Coordinates of C-alpha atoms (C1' of nucleotides) in Angstrom, one line a residue:
Chain A
X10 CA -42.3 -51.7 21.4
X11 CA -46.0 -51.5 20.2
X12 CA -47.5 -50.8 23.7
X13 CA -45.3 -47.8 24.2
X14 CA -46.2 -46.6 20.7
X15 CA -49.9 -47.1 21.5
X16 CA -49.6 -45.4 24.9
X17 CA -47.8 -42.3 23.2
X18 CA -50.7 -42.2 20.6
X19 CA -53.0 -42.2 23.5
X20 CA -51.4 -39.4 25.2
X21 CA -51.3 -37.7 21.9
X22 CA -55.1 -37.6 21.8
X23 CA -54.9 -35.1 24.8
X24 CA -54.3 -31.5 24.0
X25 CA -55.2 -28.1 25.1
X26 CA -58.5 -28.4 23.3
X27 CA -59.3 -31.9 24.4
X28 CA -58.4 -32.6 27.9
X29 CA -60.7 -35.5 28.8
X30 CA -61.1 -38.8 27.0
X31 CA -63.0 -42.1 27.6
X32 CA -62.1 -45.6 26.6
X33 CA -64.3 -45.6 23.5
X34 CA -63.1 -42.2 22.6
X35 CA -59.7 -43.4 22.3
X36 CA -60.7 -46.8 20.7
X37 CA -62.5 -44.7 18.0
X38 CA -59.9 -42.0 17.5
X39 CA -56.9 -44.6 17.0
X40 CA -59.2 -47.2 15.7
X41 CA -58.0 -49.9 17.9
X42 CA -60.2 -52.6 19.5
X43 CA -62.0 -51.5 22.5
X44 CA -60.4 -54.3 24.6
X45 CA -57.1 -53.2 23.7
X46 CA -57.8 -49.5 24.7
X47 CA -59.4 -50.6 28.0
X48 CA -56.4 -52.6 29.1
X49 CA -53.8 -50.1 27.9
X50 CA -55.5 -47.3 29.7
X51 CA -55.9 -49.6 32.8
X52 CA -52.1 -50.1 32.8
X53 CA -51.4 -46.4 32.2
X54 CA -53.6 -45.6 35.2
X55 CA -51.7 -47.9 37.3
X56 CA -48.5 -46.4 35.9
X57 CA -49.5 -43.1 36.7
X58 CA -49.7 -41.9 33.1
X59 CA -53.4 -41.5 33.4
X60 CA -55.9 -40.7 35.9
X61 CA -59.7 -40.8 36.2
X62 CA -61.5 -37.6 36.8
X63 CA -63.4 -38.2 40.1
X64 CA -64.6 -41.6 40.1
X65 CA -65.9 -41.7 36.7
X66 CA -64.7 -43.1 33.3
X67 CA -63.3 -40.0 31.8
X68 CA -59.5 -40.0 31.7
X69 CA -56.8 -37.1 31.8
X70 CA -53.1 -37.2 31.8
X71 CA -51.7 -38.5 35.2
X72 CA -50.0 -36.5 37.9
X73 CA -46.8 -38.2 37.0
X74 CA -46.6 -36.2 33.8
X75 CA -47.0 -33.0 35.5
X76 CA -44.1 -33.7 37.6
X77 CA -42.0 -34.5 34.7
X78 CA -42.9 -31.4 32.7
X79 CA -41.2 -29.6 35.6
X80 CA -38.3 -31.6 35.2
X81 CA -38.2 -30.6 31.5
X82 CA -38.0 -26.9 32.6
X83 CA -35.2 -27.6 34.8
X84 CA -33.3 -29.6 32.4
X85 CA -32.1 -26.7 30.7
X86 CA -30.6 -23.7 32.4
X87 CA -31.3 -21.9 29.3
X88 CA -35.1 -22.2 29.8
X89 CA -34.9 -21.2 33.3
X90 CA -33.1 -18.2 32.5
X91 CA -35.2 -17.3 29.9
X92 CA -38.2 -17.6 32.3
X93 CA -36.7 -15.3 34.7
X94 CA -35.9 -12.6 32.2
X95 CA -39.4 -12.9 30.7
X96 CA -40.9 -12.7 34.0
X97 CA -39.1 -9.4 34.7
X98 CA -40.4 -8.0 31.6
X99 CA -43.8 -9.1 32.2
X100 CA -43.9 -7.8 35.7
X101 CA -42.8 -4.5 34.6
X102 CA -45.2 -4.2 31.7
X103 CA -48.1 -6.2 32.8
X104 CA -48.3 -8.2 29.5
X105 CA -48.1 -11.9 29.4
X106 CA -44.7 -13.4 28.3
X107 CA -43.6 -16.8 27.1
X108 CA -40.4 -18.8 26.8
X109 CA -40.8 -20.9 23.6
X110 CA -38.7 -23.6 21.9
X111 CA -38.6 -24.7 18.2
X112 CA -39.1 -28.2 16.9
X113 CA -39.1 -28.7 13.2
X114 CA -41.6 -26.2 11.9
X115 CA -43.5 -25.8 15.1
X116 CA -42.9 -23.7 18.2
X117 CA -44.1 -24.5 21.8
X118 CA -44.4 -22.3 24.8
X119 CA -42.6 -24.1 27.6
X120 CA -43.1 -21.4 30.3
X121 CA -45.5 -18.5 30.7
X122 CA -45.7 -15.5 32.8
X123 CA -49.2 -14.4 32.8
X124 CA -49.7 -10.5 32.7
X125 CA -51.3 -8.5 35.5
X126 CA -53.0 -6.2 33.2
X127 CA -56.9 -6.5 33.1
X128 CA -56.7 -6.6 29.3
X129 CA -54.0 -9.1 28.5
X130 CA -53.5 -12.1 26.2
X131 CA -54.3 -15.4 28.0
X132 CA -51.4 -17.6 28.0
X133 CA -51.5 -20.9 26.1
X134 CA -48.7 -23.2 27.3
X135 CA -47.9 -26.2 25.4
X136 CA -49.9 -25.4 22.3
X137 CA -47.9 -26.0 19.1
X138 CA -48.0 -23.3 16.4
X139 CA -46.6 -23.1 13.2
X140 CA -43.2 -21.4 13.4
X141 CA -43.4 -19.3 10.2
X142 CA -46.5 -17.5 11.5
X143 CA -45.2 -16.5 14.9
X144 CA -43.0 -13.8 16.0
X145 CA -41.2 -16.6 18.4
X146 CA -41.1 -19.0 15.7
X147 CA -39.3 -16.6 13.3
X148 CA -36.9 -15.4 15.9
X149 CA -35.9 -19.0 16.2
X150 CA -35.8 -19.8 12.6
X151 CA -33.7 -16.7 11.9
X152 CA -31.0 -18.5 13.9
X153 CA -30.7 -20.8 11.1
X154 CA -29.3 -20.4 7.6
X155 CA -31.5 -19.6 4.6
X156 CA -30.5 -23.1 3.2
X157 CA -31.7 -24.9 6.4
X158 CA -34.9 -23.0 6.4
X159 CA -35.5 -23.8 2.7
X160 CA -34.9 -27.5 3.6
X161 CA -37.5 -27.2 6.5
X162 CA -40.1 -26.1 3.8
X163 CA -39.4 -28.3 0.7
X164 CA -43.0 -27.7 -0.6
X165 CA -43.0 -24.1 0.1
X166 CA -44.9 -22.3 3.0
X167 CA -48.4 -23.7 4.5
X168 CA -51.2 -21.3 4.2
X169 CA -51.2 -19.0 7.3
X170 CA -52.8 -15.8 8.7
X171 CA -53.3 -12.7 6.6
X172 CA -50.4 -10.8 8.1
X173 CA -48.0 -13.6 8.0
X174 CA -45.4 -14.6 5.4
X175 CA -47.1 -15.3 2.0
X176 CA -44.2 -17.3 0.6
X177 CA -40.9 -18.9 1.4
X178 CA -39.0 -15.7 -0.1
X179 CA -41.1 -13.6 2.1
X180 CA -40.4 -15.5 5.0
X181 CA -36.7 -15.5 4.3
X182 CA -36.8 -11.7 3.7
X183 CA -38.4 -11.3 7.1
X184 CA -35.6 -13.5 8.7
X185 CA -33.0 -11.4 7.2
X186 CA -34.3 -8.4 8.8
X187 CA -34.7 -10.3 12.1
X188 CA -31.1 -11.1 11.9
X189 CA -30.2 -7.5 11.1
X190 CA -32.3 -6.0 13.8
X191 CA -32.1 -8.7 16.5
X192 CA -35.7 -9.1 17.3
X193 CA -38.9 -10.3 15.5
X194 CA -42.3 -8.8 15.4
X195 CA -45.8 -10.1 14.7
X196 CA -48.8 -7.8 14.1
X197 CA -52.1 -9.7 14.6
X198 CA -51.1 -13.1 13.0
X199 CA -51.8 -16.0 15.1
X200 CA -54.5 -14.2 17.1
X201 CA -56.5 -11.1 15.9
X202 CA -55.9 -8.0 17.9
X203 CA -52.7 -9.4 19.4
X204 CA -49.2 -8.1 18.6
X205 CA -45.9 -9.9 19.9
X206 CA -42.3 -9.1 20.1
X207 CA -39.7 -11.9 20.3
X208 CA -36.0 -12.3 20.7
X209 CA -34.0 -15.6 20.5
X210 CA -31.2 -16.5 22.5
X211 CA -29.1 -20.0 22.5
X212 CA -26.5 -21.9 24.1
X213 CA -23.8 -23.1 21.8
X214 CA -22.7 -25.8 24.2
X215 CA -25.9 -27.7 23.9
X216 CA -27.1 -26.3 20.6
X217 CA -30.6 -25.3 22.2
X218 CA -32.2 -22.1 21.5
X219 CA -35.2 -20.4 23.2
X220 CA -37.4 -17.5 22.3
X221 CA -38.4 -14.8 24.8
X222 CA -41.6 -13.3 23.9
X223 CA -44.3 -10.9 25.0
X224 CA -47.7 -10.7 23.7
X225 CA -50.0 -7.8 24.1
X226 CA -53.2 -6.1 22.6
X227 CA -52.4 -4.4 19.6
X228 CA -54.8 -1.5 20.0
X229 CA -53.6 -0.1 23.3
X230 CA -50.0 -0.3 23.4
X231 CA -48.1 2.7 21.9
X232 CA -44.8 3.0 20.6
X233 CA -43.1 4.0 23.8
X234 CA -44.3 1.1 25.7
X235 CA -43.3 -1.2 22.8
X236 CA -39.9 0.1 22.8
X237 CA -39.7 -0.5 26.6
X238 CA -40.7 -3.9 26.2
X239 CA -38.4 -4.7 23.3
X240 CA -35.6 -3.2 25.3
X241 CA -36.4 -5.6 28.5
X242 CA -36.4 -8.4 26.2
X243 CA -33.2 -7.5 24.6
X244 CA -31.5 -6.7 27.8
X245 CA -32.5 -10.2 29.3
X246 CA -31.4 -12.0 26.1
X247 CA -28.0 -10.3 26.1
X248 CA -27.5 -11.2 29.7
X249 CA -28.2 -14.8 29.0
X250 CA -26.1 -14.8 25.9
X251 CA -23.1 -13.3 27.9
X252 CA -23.4 -16.4 30.2
X253 CA -23.8 -19.0 27.5
X254 CA -21.3 -17.4 25.1
X255 CA -23.9 -17.2 22.4
X256 CA -23.6 -14.6 19.6
X257 CA -26.4 -12.0 19.6
X258 CA -27.5 -11.0 16.2
X259 CA -28.4 -7.4 15.2
X260 CA -26.8 -4.0 16.0
X261 CA -24.2 -4.1 18.6
X262 CA -25.1 -1.0 20.1
X263 CA -28.3 -1.1 22.3
X264 CA -29.6 2.4 21.0
X265 CA -29.5 1.2 17.4
X266 CA -32.3 -1.3 18.3
X267 CA -35.2 0.4 17.6
X268 CA -38.6 -0.6 16.5
X269 CA -39.2 0.6 13.0
Chain B
X26 CA -47.6 -54.4 30.5
X27 CA -44.2 -54.5 31.7
X28 CA -43.0 -52.2 29.1
X29 CA -45.3 -49.5 30.3
X30 CA -44.3 -50.1 33.9
X31 CA -40.7 -49.7 33.0
X32 CA -41.3 -46.7 30.8
X33 CA -43.0 -45.0 33.8
X34 CA -40.4 -46.0 36.2
X35 CA -38.0 -44.3 33.8
X36 CA -39.9 -41.2 33.6
X37 CA -40.1 -41.2 37.4
X38 CA -36.3 -41.0 37.6
X39 CA -36.6 -37.4 36.3
X40 CA -37.6 -34.8 38.8
X41 CA -36.8 -31.3 39.4
X42 CA -33.6 -32.3 41.1
X43 CA -32.4 -34.7 38.3
X44 CA -33.4 -33.5 34.9
X45 CA -30.9 -35.5 32.7
X46 CA -30.1 -39.1 32.5
X47 CA -28.0 -41.4 30.3
X48 CA -28.9 -45.1 29.5
X49 CA -26.6 -46.5 32.3
X50 CA -27.8 -44.0 34.7
X51 CA -31.2 -45.5 34.2
X52 CA -30.1 -49.0 34.0
X53 CA -28.3 -48.7 37.3
X54 CA -31.1 -46.9 39.0
X55 CA -33.6 -49.3 38.2
X56 CA -31.1 -52.2 38.0
X57 CA -32.4 -53.4 34.7
X58 CA -30.1 -54.9 32.0
X59 CA -28.2 -52.1 30.1
X60 CA -29.7 -53.6 26.7
X61 CA -33.3 -53.3 28.1
X62 CA -32.8 -49.7 29.1
X63 CA -31.3 -48.9 25.8
X64 CA -34.1 -50.4 23.6
X65 CA -36.7 -48.9 26.0
X66 CA -35.4 -45.4 25.9
X67 CA -34.9 -45.6 21.9
X68 CA -38.5 -46.5 21.7
X69 CA -39.5 -43.8 24.1
X70 CA -37.4 -41.3 22.0
X71 CA -39.3 -42.4 18.9
X72 CA -42.5 -42.1 20.6
X73 CA -41.7 -38.6 21.9
X74 CA -41.9 -39.4 25.5
X75 CA -38.0 -38.7 25.7
X76 CA -35.4 -36.7 23.7
X77 CA -31.8 -36.4 23.7
X78 CA -30.1 -33.0 24.7
X79 CA -28.4 -31.6 21.7
X80 CA -26.8 -34.6 19.9
X81 CA -25.4 -36.4 22.9
X82 CA -26.5 -39.2 25.0
X83 CA -28.0 -37.3 27.9
X84 CA -31.9 -37.6 27.8
X85 CA -34.7 -35.6 29.1
X86 CA -38.4 -35.8 29.0
X87 CA -39.7 -35.2 25.7
X88 CA -41.8 -32.6 24.1
X89 CA -44.9 -34.5 24.1
X90 CA -45.0 -34.6 27.8
X91 CA -45.0 -30.9 27.9
X92 CA -48.0 -30.4 25.6
X93 CA -49.8 -33.0 27.9
X94 CA -49.1 -31.2 31.1
X95 CA -50.9 -28.4 29.5
X96 CA -53.8 -30.5 28.8
X97 CA -53.8 -31.6 32.4
X98 CA -54.3 -27.9 33.4
X99 CA -57.0 -27.3 31.0
X100 CA -58.7 -30.6 32.0
X101 CA -60.1 -29.1 35.1
X102 CA -61.9 -25.7 35.0
X103 CA -61.2 -25.7 38.7
X104 CA -57.5 -25.5 38.1
X105 CA -57.9 -22.8 35.5
X106 CA -60.1 -20.6 37.7
X107 CA -57.6 -21.2 40.6
X108 CA -54.9 -19.9 38.3
X109 CA -56.7 -16.9 37.4
X110 CA -57.5 -16.1 41.0
X111 CA -54.0 -16.4 42.3
X112 CA -52.5 -14.6 39.4
X113 CA -54.7 -11.7 40.3
X114 CA -53.5 -11.8 44.0
X115 CA -50.0 -12.3 42.9
X116 CA -50.0 -9.4 40.4
X117 CA -51.5 -7.3 43.3
X118 CA -49.0 -8.3 46.1
X119 CA -45.9 -9.1 44.0
X120 CA -45.4 -12.4 45.8
X121 CA -45.3 -15.9 44.1
X122 CA -48.5 -17.8 44.2
X123 CA -49.4 -21.4 43.3
X124 CA -52.5 -23.8 42.5
X125 CA -51.7 -27.2 44.2
X126 CA -53.5 -30.5 44.2
X127 CA -53.5 -33.0 47.0
X128 CA -52.5 -36.8 46.2
X129 CA -52.7 -39.1 49.2
X130 CA -50.1 -37.5 51.6
X131 CA -48.5 -35.3 49.0
X132 CA -49.2 -31.9 47.5
X133 CA -48.0 -30.8 44.1
X134 CA -48.2 -27.4 42.5
X135 CA -49.8 -27.5 39.2
X136 CA -49.7 -23.8 38.2
X137 CA -47.6 -21.0 39.2
X138 CA -47.6 -17.2 39.1
X139 CA -44.1 -16.0 39.6
X140 CA -44.1 -12.8 41.7
X141 CA -42.7 -9.6 40.5
X142 CA -41.1 -8.5 43.6
X143 CA -37.2 -8.6 43.6
X144 CA -37.2 -10.5 46.9
X145 CA -39.6 -13.2 46.1
X146 CA -39.8 -17.0 46.5
X147 CA -38.7 -18.9 43.5
X148 CA -41.6 -21.0 42.1
X149 CA -41.2 -24.8 42.2
X150 CA -43.8 -26.3 39.8
X151 CA -44.2 -30.2 40.0
X152 CA -42.3 -30.9 43.2
X153 CA -44.1 -33.0 45.5
X154 CA -44.2 -32.0 49.2
X155 CA -45.6 -33.7 52.3
X156 CA -48.9 -32.4 52.7
X157 CA -48.8 -32.1 56.7
X158 CA -45.8 -29.8 56.4
X159 CA -47.2 -27.2 54.1
X160 CA -49.9 -24.6 54.2
X161 CA -51.6 -25.8 51.0
X162 CA -51.4 -29.4 52.1
X163 CA -53.2 -28.6 55.4
X164 CA -55.8 -26.4 53.6
X165 CA -56.7 -29.5 51.5
X166 CA -56.5 -32.0 54.3
X167 CA -58.9 -29.9 56.3
X168 CA -61.5 -30.7 53.7
X169 CA -61.4 -34.1 54.8
X170 CA -62.8 -35.6 58.0
X171 CA -60.6 -36.4 61.0
X172 CA -61.2 -40.0 60.5
X173 CA -60.0 -39.9 56.8
X174 CA -56.9 -37.9 57.9
X175 CA -56.2 -40.6 60.4
X176 CA -56.6 -43.1 57.9
X177 CA -54.0 -41.4 55.8
X178 CA -51.2 -41.6 58.5
X179 CA -51.8 -45.0 60.2
X180 CA -48.3 -44.9 61.6
X181 CA -48.4 -41.4 62.9
X182 CA -46.8 -38.2 61.3
X183 CA -43.3 -38.5 59.5
X184 CA -40.7 -36.2 61.0
X185 CA -41.3 -32.8 59.4
X186 CA -39.6 -29.2 59.9
X187 CA -39.5 -27.5 63.2
X188 CA -42.5 -25.4 62.9
X189 CA -44.7 -28.1 61.4
X190 CA -47.1 -30.1 63.3
X191 CA -45.2 -32.6 65.8
X192 CA -47.9 -35.3 66.0
X193 CA -51.0 -36.5 64.4
X194 CA -53.1 -34.8 67.1
X195 CA -51.2 -31.6 66.5
X196 CA -52.1 -31.9 62.9
X197 CA -55.6 -32.4 63.6
X198 CA -55.8 -29.6 65.9
X199 CA -54.5 -27.3 63.2
X200 CA -57.0 -28.7 60.8
X201 CA -59.9 -27.8 63.1
X202 CA -58.7 -24.2 63.3
X203 CA -58.3 -24.1 59.4
X204 CA -62.0 -25.5 59.2
X205 CA -63.0 -22.7 61.6
X206 CA -61.1 -19.9 59.9
X207 CA -61.3 -20.9 56.4
X208 CA -57.5 -20.6 55.6
X209 CA -54.0 -22.1 56.5
X210 CA -51.0 -20.6 57.4
X211 CA -47.3 -21.8 57.5
X212 CA -44.5 -20.0 59.2
X213 CA -41.0 -20.9 58.0
X214 CA -41.9 -24.7 57.5
X215 CA -40.8 -26.1 54.0
X216 CA -38.5 -23.4 53.4
X217 CA -36.6 -21.2 56.0
X218 CA -37.6 -17.6 55.9
X219 CA -40.8 -18.1 53.9
X220 CA -44.2 -17.9 55.0
X221 CA -47.5 -18.8 53.2
X222 CA -51.1 -18.4 53.2
X223 CA -53.3 -21.1 51.6
X224 CA -57.0 -21.3 50.9
X225 CA -58.8 -24.6 49.4
X226 CA -61.7 -24.7 47.2
X227 CA -63.3 -27.6 45.5
X228 CA -65.8 -28.8 42.7
X229 CA -68.5 -31.2 44.4
X230 CA -69.4 -32.3 40.9
X231 CA -66.0 -33.9 40.4
X232 CA -64.7 -34.3 43.9
X233 CA -61.6 -32.5 43.0
X234 CA -60.3 -29.8 45.2
X235 CA -57.3 -27.3 44.9
X236 CA -55.6 -25.2 47.0
X237 CA -54.7 -21.3 46.2
X238 CA -51.7 -20.2 47.9
X239 CA -49.2 -17.3 48.2
X240 CA -45.7 -17.5 49.4
X241 CA -43.5 -14.7 50.7
X242 CA -40.5 -13.7 52.6
X243 CA -41.4 -13.9 56.3
X244 CA -39.1 -11.0 57.5
X245 CA -40.5 -8.2 55.1
X246 CA -44.4 -8.6 55.0
X247 CA -46.2 -7.0 57.6
X248 CA -49.8 -7.8 59.0
X249 CA -51.5 -5.4 56.8
X250 CA -50.1 -6.9 53.8
X251 CA -50.7 -10.4 55.0
X252 CA -54.4 -9.5 55.5
X253 CA -54.6 -8.1 52.1
X254 CA -53.2 -11.2 50.6
X255 CA -55.6 -13.3 52.6
X256 CA -58.6 -11.2 51.4
X257 CA -57.5 -11.8 48.0
X258 CA -57.2 -15.5 48.1
X259 CA -60.4 -15.8 50.1
X260 CA -62.3 -13.6 47.6
X261 CA -61.1 -15.6 44.7
X262 CA -61.9 -18.9 46.4
X263 CA -65.3 -17.6 47.2
X264 CA -66.1 -16.9 43.5
X265 CA -64.9 -20.2 42.4
X266 CA -67.1 -21.8 45.3
X267 CA -70.1 -19.9 43.9
X268 CA -69.5 -21.3 40.5
X269 CA -69.1 -24.8 41.5
X270 CA -71.4 -25.0 44.4
X271 CA -68.6 -25.8 46.8
X272 CA -69.1 -25.1 50.6
X273 CA -66.7 -22.7 51.9
X274 CA -65.5 -23.3 55.4
X275 CA -65.0 -20.8 58.0
X276 CA -67.0 -17.6 59.2
X277 CA -69.6 -16.7 56.7
X278 CA -68.9 -13.0 56.9
X279 CA -65.7 -11.7 55.3
X280 CA -64.9 -9.2 58.0
X281 CA -64.6 -11.9 60.5
X282 CA -61.8 -13.6 58.4
X283 CA -58.7 -12.2 60.0
X284 CA -55.3 -13.4 60.7
X285 CA -54.6 -14.0 64.3
Chain C
dC27 C1' -1.8 -46.9 21.3
dC28 C1' -4.5 -49.4 24.3
dC29 C1' -7.8 -49.6 27.8
dG30 C1' -12.2 -48.5 30.3
dT31 C1' -16.6 -47.0 29.7
dC32 C1' -20.9 -46.3 27.3
dG33 C1' -24.3 -47.6 24.0
dT34 C1' -26.2 -50.5 20.7
dT35 C1' -27.2 -55.2 18.3
dC36 C1' -27.7 -60.3 17.9
dC37 C1' -30.4 -64.4 18.9
dA38 C1' -33.0 -68.1 21.1
dT39 C1' -36.4 -68.3 24.7
dT40 C1' -40.6 -67.5 26.6
dA41 C1' -43.4 -64.2 28.6
dT42 C1' -46.6 -60.8 26.7
dG43 C1' -49.9 -58.4 24.5
dT44 C1' -53.5 -59.2 20.9
dG45 C1' -58.0 -59.8 19.0
dC46 C1' -62.4 -62.0 18.9
dA47 C1' -66.3 -62.8 21.5
dA48 C1' -69.0 -63.1 25.6
dC49 C1' -70.1 -60.9 29.8
dT50 C1' -71.4 -57.2 33.3
dG51 C1' -73.2 -53.1 35.1
dG52 C1' -75.3 -48.7 34.9
dG53 C1' -78.8 -45.1 32.7
dA54 C1' -82.1 -44.1 30.0
dT55 C1' -86.8 -45.2 27.7
dT56 C1' -91.5 -46.8 27.6
Chain D
dA3 C1' -90.8 -52.2 37.0
dA4 C1' -88.9 -54.6 33.1
dT5 C1' -86.1 -53.9 29.1
dC6 C1' -82.9 -52.1 26.0
dC7 C1' -78.5 -50.2 24.9
dC8 C1' -74.1 -48.7 25.3
dA9 C1' -69.6 -48.3 27.6
dG10 C1' -66.3 -50.9 29.8
dT11 C1' -64.2 -55.2 31.4
dT12 C1' -62.6 -60.1 31.1
dG13 C1' -61.4 -65.2 29.1
dC14 C1' -59.0 -67.7 26.1
dA15 C1' -56.0 -69.5 22.4
dC16 C1' -52.4 -67.9 19.2
dA17 C1' -48.4 -65.6 17.9
dT18 C1' -46.1 -61.4 18.2
dA19 C1' -43.0 -58.9 20.8
dA20 C1' -40.0 -58.0 24.7
dT21 C1' -36.3 -60.3 27.6
dG22 C1' -31.3 -60.7 29.1
dG23 C1' -26.8 -62.7 28.4
dA24 C1' -23.0 -61.8 25.7
dA25 C1' -20.4 -60.1 21.9
dC26 C1' -19.6 -55.9 19.4
dG27 C1' -18.7 -50.7 17.7
dA28 C1' -17.5 -46.2 19.3
dC29 C1' -15.6 -42.7 22.0
dG30 C1' -12.3 -40.4 25.1
dG31 C1' -8.8 -40.4 28.5
dG32 C1' -4.4 -41.8 30.1

DNA sequence: CCCGTCGTTCCATTATGTGCAACTGGGATT
DNA sequence: AATCCCAGTTGCACATAATGGAACGACGGG
């Protein structure tokens, strides 16, 4: 299935950073013969996997793929419920919220709820981030055992942002705390000036898990508001957990769930 | 490129309504040999185009596609600006908003801003709807000439909802009004109890156009609020049009842009 | 325990995609 | 206006790579 592999490779060239590509761009990046790239992309256009921008020679992912990413969201009731819960919290506090999933050592946002505040974090759907260096990633990693996490990082932790975990042991220590408290925090990690709160919830039936997360400017959000956001996320997660039969980590009593 | 065509056909089997498929499902739907479907789907899994749910045999679109649909959104500054504008209006009024694009006779929502009201229209990203029977579709069709629209419907209009246009001439009449007024309305068309306001804006440089749209429960939103929504959408569209150099249809003076 | 269903694997056939190189067409340069 | 140059497309012979029929494991239910 070389054509499929090549087609996927072409699709991989697209990302949030690089949204338009020409035939030679692709041929260069994948160092494949121009002829090949040309024919493949033509076929992909005809299949709806790619489309040209205007009438020019620049390409972008096709409409078909858009339809399908919607199917992905609908494929999992967990994601839908998560989106619903995050939307409620986001509407209440005005900050941007996400639902994210973990794949190996990376997290991806699958749904967003753009905030309504003038100063808010711009949403960045579909960008992969290192799990260990984000609140969503750690919230999801905390659902795994220490042994499983160690197995994910056989060569230790890659270098991360200043406030992120500095070593595998540091990470495991943070995960223990997340398991005990039931939520994850990030203070100016992936993005300067941005703090985040995340809560994970899963579906034992499918083995899936998602993280609900709200991000906000670190400087302008005080303890009371943070506590409100946390309460909203925990409440949403608890509702979902009740429906799926998931075990919620952390203190059983809501009032013990406080930010440090 | 038969494998590509087949792969695309498999992807097309997924939709908002049908989010999970097994090998035999696919083999049946596309009546292709089971062997073929099995191998193809295996290859697609390895390429990241598909993934199994949990450890089972049900498949859904892969993570890769999710990343890419993000790229699609970023590919067009027009879509980004539209999303921004709709998010503002949506946050202000609490109703759900969309950015949609037109392909032939169908419109697809590419971005959504879920509303914050308890009673709101649930967003339905990525589902294709007939252009003539939606406010977004008509707003976009109105950017084309009567001749072009006629060419789109050589055999007349397909049957639509009760409040939708009943004939091609009816549609053209509505489009004329949209061109004159600068916005499109739908009253309980695609969905019972739901009204919608849509405004189209384009980028002459690329030939693209998007529709900004807000949907709301027909019964509980009064004239004043509708007017406010309309003003918000028109304002957003005007800002975008100013940046792209697009011509905004309808009365030049804002205060003439009123709902009937 | 056996059967039905579902997915995967085997194998020969042939279609299919590959790579090289020549061709075209559109824009800039002078 | 003539020319160059680069991006993209096409022809052709060769060999890889996908096809489909049927047989084989693997579950799960009756």
